[in-house]
Short mmCIF file of C-alpha atoms in Angstrom, two decimals:
data_model
loop_
_atom_site.label_atom_id
_atom_site.label_comp_id
_atom_site.label_asym_id
_atom_site.label_seq_id
_atom_site.Cartn_x
_atom_site.Cartn_y
_atom_site.Cartn_z
CA ALA A 1 26.24 5.79 -91.58
CA ALA A 2 28.15 8.87 -91.33
CA PRO A 3 30.86 9.67 -89.05
CA THR A 4 30.20 11.51 -86.27
CA PRO A 5 31.39 15.13 -85.61
CA ARG A 6 34.33 16.16 -83.56
CA ARG A 7 32.56 18.69 -82.90
CA GLY A 8 30.33 16.25 -81.39
CA SER A 9 32.05 14.26 -79.59
CA ALA A 10 34.01 16.94 -77.92
CA GLU A 11 30.78 18.53 -76.75
CA ILE A 12 29.78 15.05 -75.21
CA ALA A 13 32.99 14.03 -73.92
CA ARG A 14 32.76 17.81 -71.18
CA LEU A 15 29.07 17.09 -71.28
CA ALA A 16 30.14 13.68 -69.20
CA ALA A 17 32.99 15.95 -67.91
CA ALA A 18 30.62 17.99 -65.98
CA LEU A 19 28.56 15.56 -64.79
CA HIS A 20 31.65 13.46 -63.04
CA ASN A 21 32.21 16.50 -61.03
CA VAL A 22 28.70 17.48 -59.92
CA GLU A 23 28.32 13.34 -59.58
CA ARG A 24 32.11 14.38 -56.89
CA THR A 25 30.99 17.42 -55.07
CA ALA A 26 27.09 16.28 -54.91
CA ILE A 27 29.57 13.04 -52.92
CA ALA A 28 31.65 15.48 -50.70
CA LEU A 29 29.01 17.56 -50.18
CA ALA A 30 27.18 13.71 -48.96
CA GLY A 31 30.40 12.97 -46.79
CA GLU A 32 30.48 16.51 -44.79
CA GLN A 33 26.24 17.17 -44.34
CA ALA A 34 26.33 13.28 -42.93
CA ALA A 35 30.55 14.81 -40.39
CA LEU A 36 28.27 17.64 -39.49
CA ARG A 37 25.83 15.49 -38.52
CA ARG A 38 27.49 13.66 -36.16
CA ASN A 39 29.51 16.18 -34.95
CA SER A 40 26.45 17.59 -33.47
CA SER A 41 24.75 14.77 -32.41
CA GLN A 42 27.96 13.91 -30.31
CA SER A 43 27.98 17.66 -29.27
CA LEU A 44 24.74 17.16 -27.97
CA ALA A 45 25.27 13.54 -26.07
CA ASN A 46 28.01 15.50 -24.70
CA LEU A 47 26.12 17.96 -23.50
CA GLY A 48 23.59 16.15 -21.99
CA ARG A 49 25.99 14.05 -20.32
CA ARG A 50 26.93 16.70 -18.47
CA ASN A 51 23.71 18.12 -18.19
CA GLN A 52 22.74 14.83 -16.10
CA ASN A 53 25.70 14.40 -14.55
CA LEU A 54 25.35 18.70 -12.59
CA LEU A 55 21.73 17.31 -11.65
CA ARG A 56 22.57 14.33 -10.59
CA ARG A 57 24.69 15.41 -7.85
CA GLN A 58 22.12 18.52 -7.80
CA LEU A 59 19.40 16.20 -6.77
CA ASP A 60 21.51 14.38 -4.01
CA LEU A 61 22.35 17.56 -1.95
CA ILE A 62 18.95 18.61 -2.28
CA THR A 63 17.76 14.97 -1.47
CA THR A 64 20.39 15.48 1.37
CA LEU A 65 18.84 18.60 2.30
CA GLU A 66 15.33 17.83 1.97
CA GLY A 67 16.38 15.27 5.57
CA LYS A 68 17.79 17.97 7.26
CA GLU A 69 14.61 20.87 6.67
CA LEU A 70 12.63 20.59 9.90
CA ASP A 71 10.36 23.26 8.71
CA PRO A 72 7.40 22.57 6.26
CA ASP A 73 6.88 25.58 4.36
CA GLY A 74 11.12 25.03 4.17
CA LEU A 75 10.66 21.60 2.84
CA ALA A 76 7.56 22.23 1.22
CA GLU A 77 10.03 24.64 -1.34
CA LEU A 78 12.67 22.54 -1.92
CA PHE A 79 9.86 19.63 -3.16
CA GLU A 80 9.11 22.19 -5.84
CA LEU A 81 12.79 22.98 -6.52
CA ASP A 82 13.50 18.96 -5.79
CA HIS A 83 10.15 18.21 -9.07
CA LEU A 84 11.74 21.33 -11.77
CA ALA A 85 15.31 19.71 -11.31
CA THR A 86 13.44 16.12 -12.20
CA ARG A 87 12.32 17.98 -15.23
CA MET A 88 15.55 19.22 -15.26
CA ARG A 89 16.65 16.01 -15.59
CA ARG A 90 14.57 14.60 -18.38
CA ASN A 91 15.48 17.58 -20.51
CA ALA A 92 18.67 15.97 -20.56
CA GLU A 93 18.43 12.68 -21.08
CA SER A 94 15.79 13.29 -24.54
CA LEU A 95 19.25 14.94 -25.85
CA LEU A 96 20.49 11.09 -25.07
CA VAL A 97 18.10 10.24 -26.67
CA LEU A 98 17.93 12.44 -29.89
CA ALA A 99 21.41 11.74 -29.81
CA GLY A 100 20.97 8.56 -30.85
CA GLU A 101 22.83 6.93 -26.86
CA GLN A 102 21.56 3.51 -26.67
CA SER A 103 21.73 3.02 -22.56
CA PRO A 104 19.84 4.20 -20.86
CA PRO A 105 21.24 6.89 -18.30
CA ARG A 106 19.29 5.11 -15.02
CA THR A 107 18.82 1.61 -14.50
CA TRP A 108 16.78 -1.31 -12.22
CA ALA A 109 17.93 -4.37 -10.89
CA GLY A 110 14.71 -5.84 -10.24
CA ALA A 111 11.22 -5.74 -12.02
CA VAL A 112 9.52 -2.70 -11.29
CA THR A 113 5.52 -3.30 -10.64
CA ALA A 114 3.16 -0.73 -13.80
CA LEU A 115 1.94 1.22 -11.20
CA GLU A 116 5.32 2.51 -9.73
CA VAL A 117 5.83 3.21 -13.72
CA ILE A 118 3.78 5.04 -14.06
CA GLN A 119 4.74 6.88 -10.30
CA SER A 120 7.72 8.30 -11.91
CA ALA A 121 6.77 9.48 -15.95
CA VAL A 122 4.17 11.56 -13.51
CA SER A 123 6.87 13.02 -11.00
CA GLU A 124 8.39 14.22 -14.18
CA VAL A 125 6.26 16.70 -16.13
CA GLU A 126 5.69 20.17 -14.92
CA ASP A 127 0.69 19.83 -14.38
CA TYR A 128 1.29 16.46 -12.33
CA ARG A 129 -1.63 17.74 -10.09
CA ARG A 130 -3.91 17.27 -13.59
CA VAL A 131 -3.16 12.92 -13.78
CA GLN A 132 -4.96 10.93 -12.77
CA VAL A 133 -3.94 6.90 -12.97
CA VAL A 134 -7.78 5.75 -13.06
CA GLU A 135 -6.77 1.90 -13.04
CA ALA A 136 -3.92 -0.15 -14.30
CA GLU A 137 -3.59 -4.01 -13.81
CA PRO A 138 -0.96 -5.37 -11.85
CA CYS A 139 2.18 -5.76 -14.31
CA ARG A 140 5.42 -5.90 -13.38
CA ILE A 141 8.13 -4.56 -16.64
CA ARG A 142 11.95 -5.77 -16.78
CA GLY A 143 14.76 -3.21 -14.16
CA HIS A 144 16.11 -2.41 -18.24
CA ALA A 145 13.77 -1.40 -18.97
CA VAL A 146 12.13 0.96 -16.69
CA ALA A 147 13.90 4.15 -16.84
CA ASP A 148 13.36 4.28 -21.29
CA LEU A 149 9.62 3.81 -20.42
CA SER A 150 9.13 6.31 -17.69
CA HIS A 151 10.67 8.38 -20.27
CA LEU A 152 8.14 7.81 -22.66
CA LEU A 153 5.39 8.12 -20.33
CA ALA A 154 6.22 11.39 -18.99
CA GLU A 155 7.03 12.96 -22.40
CA LEU A 156 3.33 11.40 -23.41
CA LEU A 157 2.00 12.28 -20.30
CA GLU A 158 3.77 16.65 -21.14
CA ASN A 159 2.09 16.71 -24.51
CA ALA A 160 -1.03 14.88 -22.90
CA LEU A 161 -1.58 18.79 -20.25
CA ALA A 162 -0.31 20.91 -23.07
CA PHE A 163 -3.24 20.68 -25.27
CA SER A 164 -5.83 19.88 -22.36
CA PRO A 165 -7.69 22.49 -20.93
CA PRO A 166 -6.18 23.36 -16.93
CA THR A 167 -9.18 22.31 -15.75
CA ARG A 168 -9.18 18.62 -16.85
CA PRO A 169 -7.34 15.45 -16.05
CA VAL A 170 -5.32 13.43 -18.25
CA GLU A 171 -5.94 10.20 -17.98
CA VAL A 172 -3.77 6.74 -17.99
CA TYR A 173 -5.27 3.51 -17.67
CA GLY A 174 -3.17 -0.36 -18.08
CA TRP A 175 -4.05 -3.49 -18.80
CA ALA A 176 -3.34 -7.21 -19.73
CA ASP A 177 -3.90 -8.35 -23.39
CA SER A 178 -2.43 -11.35 -25.44
CA GLY A 179 0.64 -11.89 -23.41
CA GLU A 180 1.14 -7.39 -24.38
CA TYR A 181 0.59 -4.79 -21.08
CA CYS A 182 -1.73 -1.32 -22.93
CA LEU A 183 -1.04 1.59 -21.73
CA ALA A 184 -3.67 5.05 -22.59
CA LEU A 185 -3.48 8.27 -22.23
CA VAL A 186 -6.65 9.86 -22.59
CA ASP A 187 -6.19 13.77 -23.19
CA HIS A 188 -9.97 16.27 -23.19
CA GLY A 189 -8.11 18.88 -25.81
CA PRO A 190 -8.73 20.05 -29.74
CA GLY A 191 -7.22 16.28 -31.07
CA MET A 192 -5.53 16.87 -34.77
CA PRO A 193 -6.56 16.58 -38.26
CA ALA A 194 -6.58 13.49 -39.95
CA ALA A 195 -3.03 14.92 -41.62
CA ASP A 196 -1.98 16.00 -38.76
CA LEU A 197 -2.68 12.85 -36.44
CA THR A 198 -1.06 11.45 -39.23
CA ARG A 199 2.59 12.65 -39.51
CA ALA A 200 2.53 12.46 -35.73
CA ASN A 201 2.04 9.25 -36.26
CA ALA A 202 4.59 9.03 -38.50
CA ARG A 203 7.08 10.67 -35.93
CA LEU A 204 6.09 8.53 -32.88
CA ALA A 205 6.18 5.32 -35.93
CA GLY A 206 10.35 7.16 -36.71
CA VAL A 207 9.68 7.31 -40.43
CA GLU A 208 9.66 10.82 -40.16
CA SER A 209 13.17 12.21 -40.26
CA LEU A 210 14.01 14.07 -37.59
CA HIS A 211 16.16 17.27 -39.08
CA PRO A 212 13.20 19.39 -40.72
CA ALA A 213 11.09 19.61 -36.86
CA PRO A 214 10.15 22.86 -35.65
CA ALA A 215 11.28 22.31 -31.66
CA LYS A 216 7.72 22.27 -30.46
CA LEU A 217 7.63 18.63 -31.56
CA LEU A 218 10.90 17.35 -30.71
CA GLY A 219 9.05 15.12 -28.64
CA HIS A 220 7.67 13.44 -31.13
CA TYR A 221 11.01 12.14 -31.57
CA VAL A 222 11.84 11.27 -28.32
CA VAL A 223 9.25 9.03 -28.21
CA GLY A 224 9.84 7.21 -31.48
CA LYS A 225 13.39 6.59 -30.12
CA LEU A 226 12.20 5.17 -26.97
CA ALA A 227 9.67 3.48 -28.80
CA ALA A 228 11.93 1.70 -31.18
CA ARG A 229 14.75 1.98 -28.10
CA LEU A 230 12.11 -0.59 -25.74
CA GLY A 231 10.36 -2.98 -29.36
CA ALA A 232 6.73 -0.88 -28.20
CA GLN A 233 4.33 0.89 -30.52
CA VAL A 234 2.77 4.24 -30.06
CA GLU A 235 -0.02 5.58 -31.23
CA LEU A 236 -1.90 8.08 -31.46
CA HIS A 237 -5.38 8.60 -32.02
CA ARG A 238 -8.82 10.34 -31.50
CA THR A 239 -10.81 9.97 -29.24
CA GLU A 240 -14.81 10.14 -28.88
CA GLN A 241 -17.12 9.69 -25.75
CA PRO A 242 -19.61 10.89 -24.43
CA ALA A 243 -19.52 13.63 -21.65
CA GLY A 244 -21.13 12.32 -18.02
CA GLY A 245 -21.92 13.28 -15.08
CA SER A 246 -21.47 16.61 -15.70
CA GLY A 247 -25.75 17.95 -17.00
CA SER A 248 -23.95 18.12 -20.32
CA GLY A 249 -26.54 17.00 -22.15
CA GLY A 250 -24.74 14.02 -23.58
CA GLU A 251 -22.39 15.90 -25.97
CA GLN A 252 -19.49 14.30 -27.35
CA VAL A 253 -16.00 14.85 -25.74
CA THR A 254 -13.39 15.00 -28.54
CA GLY A 255 -9.42 14.52 -28.15
CA LEU A 256 -6.64 12.42 -28.37
CA THR A 257 -5.71 8.89 -26.82
CA ALA A 258 -1.26 8.02 -26.83
CA TYR A 259 -1.91 4.33 -26.95
CA VAL A 260 1.13 2.07 -26.09
CA ALA A 261 1.93 -1.11 -26.45
CA LEU A 262 4.65 -2.86 -24.47
CA PRO A 263 5.92 -6.93 -26.20
CA PRO A 264 6.34 -9.69 -24.35
CA ALA A 265 10.37 -9.13 -23.76
CA LEU A 266 10.05 -6.33 -21.54
CA LEU A 267 7.53 -7.57 -19.12
CA ASP A 268 8.18 -9.52 -15.81
CA ARG A 269 5.09 -11.96 -15.06
CA LEU A 270 2.01 -10.54 -14.93
CA ARG A 271 1.04 -11.45 -11.05
CA PRO A 272 -3.38 -11.28 -9.53
CA ALA A 273 -1.62 -8.57 -6.58
CA ASP A 274 1.63 -6.91 -6.09
CA GLN A 275 2.02 -5.29 -2.76
CA PRO A 276 2.47 -1.57 -2.40
CA PRO A 277 6.57 -1.14 -3.26
CA GLY A 278 7.62 0.20 -0.17
CA PRO A 279 8.42 4.19 1.28
CA ASP A 280 12.46 3.69 0.19
CA ARG A 281 11.76 1.94 -3.55
CA LEU A 282 8.53 4.24 -4.33
CA ARG A 283 11.67 7.38 -3.52
CA SER A 284 14.27 5.47 -5.71
CA LEU A 285 12.41 5.87 -9.05
CA LEU A 286 10.48 9.23 -8.13
CA GLY A 287 14.35 10.80 -7.62
CA GLY A 288 14.22 12.09 -4.54
CA PHE A 289 10.37 14.28 -6.28
CA ARG A 290 7.29 14.56 -3.29
CA ALA A 291 6.33 18.55 -4.53
CA GLY A 292 2.82 19.26 -3.07
CA VAL A 293 3.10 15.93 -0.17
CA ALA A 294 3.72 18.50 2.19
CA ARG A 295 1.32 21.09 1.35
CA GLY A 296 -1.91 17.73 1.31
CA ALA A 297 -1.80 18.93 -2.36
CA ALA A 298 -0.50 15.98 -3.92
CA PRO A 299 -3.13 13.51 -6.24
CA ALA A 300 -2.68 10.23 -4.11
CA THR A 301 -0.59 8.42 -6.96
CA LEU A 302 1.76 9.74 -5.49
CA THR A 303 0.82 10.32 -2.04
CA LEU A 304 4.34 8.88 -0.01
CA PRO A 305 3.63 5.84 2.29
CA LYS A 306 4.88 6.40 6.18
CA ASP A 307 7.81 5.24 6.77
#
């Protein structure tokens, strides 16, 4: 065979060198991007911790003022301020979750009933009066999982309330099933097209990357990270059920149902009957939130026991 011309060898060498330079540049850029992501996560975590500390102090101060306020109207305004600060605290905790912080900011030493956790989640959403806890079978959640589970449910409730008619409730159900505890959050909104529903479930499962996500979808990523931390499974499904009780002829009402399955590791034990929570325990779980109670406007699920 004829020998390869020198010119061809030189071109191959130059091509190899160029490819090597491209590879080195790509590796360097990847390293820079990774460093930027780490710095971004650290900045989010620092911001979240600062906000969290400020809000903790603010909630403590509001609770002190509530104890001193004797005027019902003034007390009602403090309760609304309490509610707003509680929602702001959840946003600060969401920053920590998105930044990859592993330990929950709030913990409980003992187990907490599922109903208490649901009530805690309801206290952290804006339009809490529309949430109806239809049925929650007795169950106790281990203390280390309470804050994350309450946060997860609050994100799902907020989403359900935002995408359903303002005159319709969001219903919550809880039941034991084969050693797990399941929760269903049912809204009566327009639902989602099949493709959007598939992508939403990918976000909840942690399959879809966070970085290209628009801000309005960040709640799904927060839920996905919390679910992974808890070892829980969260899925959205279309809901079709007869519209009953309104004389509407039985037409189908569509919406979405968010299903949450909690593994046995998060459950303390199932009890045939649980005592209702005492006032101190319930106030602790609600973070001081008692908005609307002074006006008698809060739903039954949020009514505090009398001292």
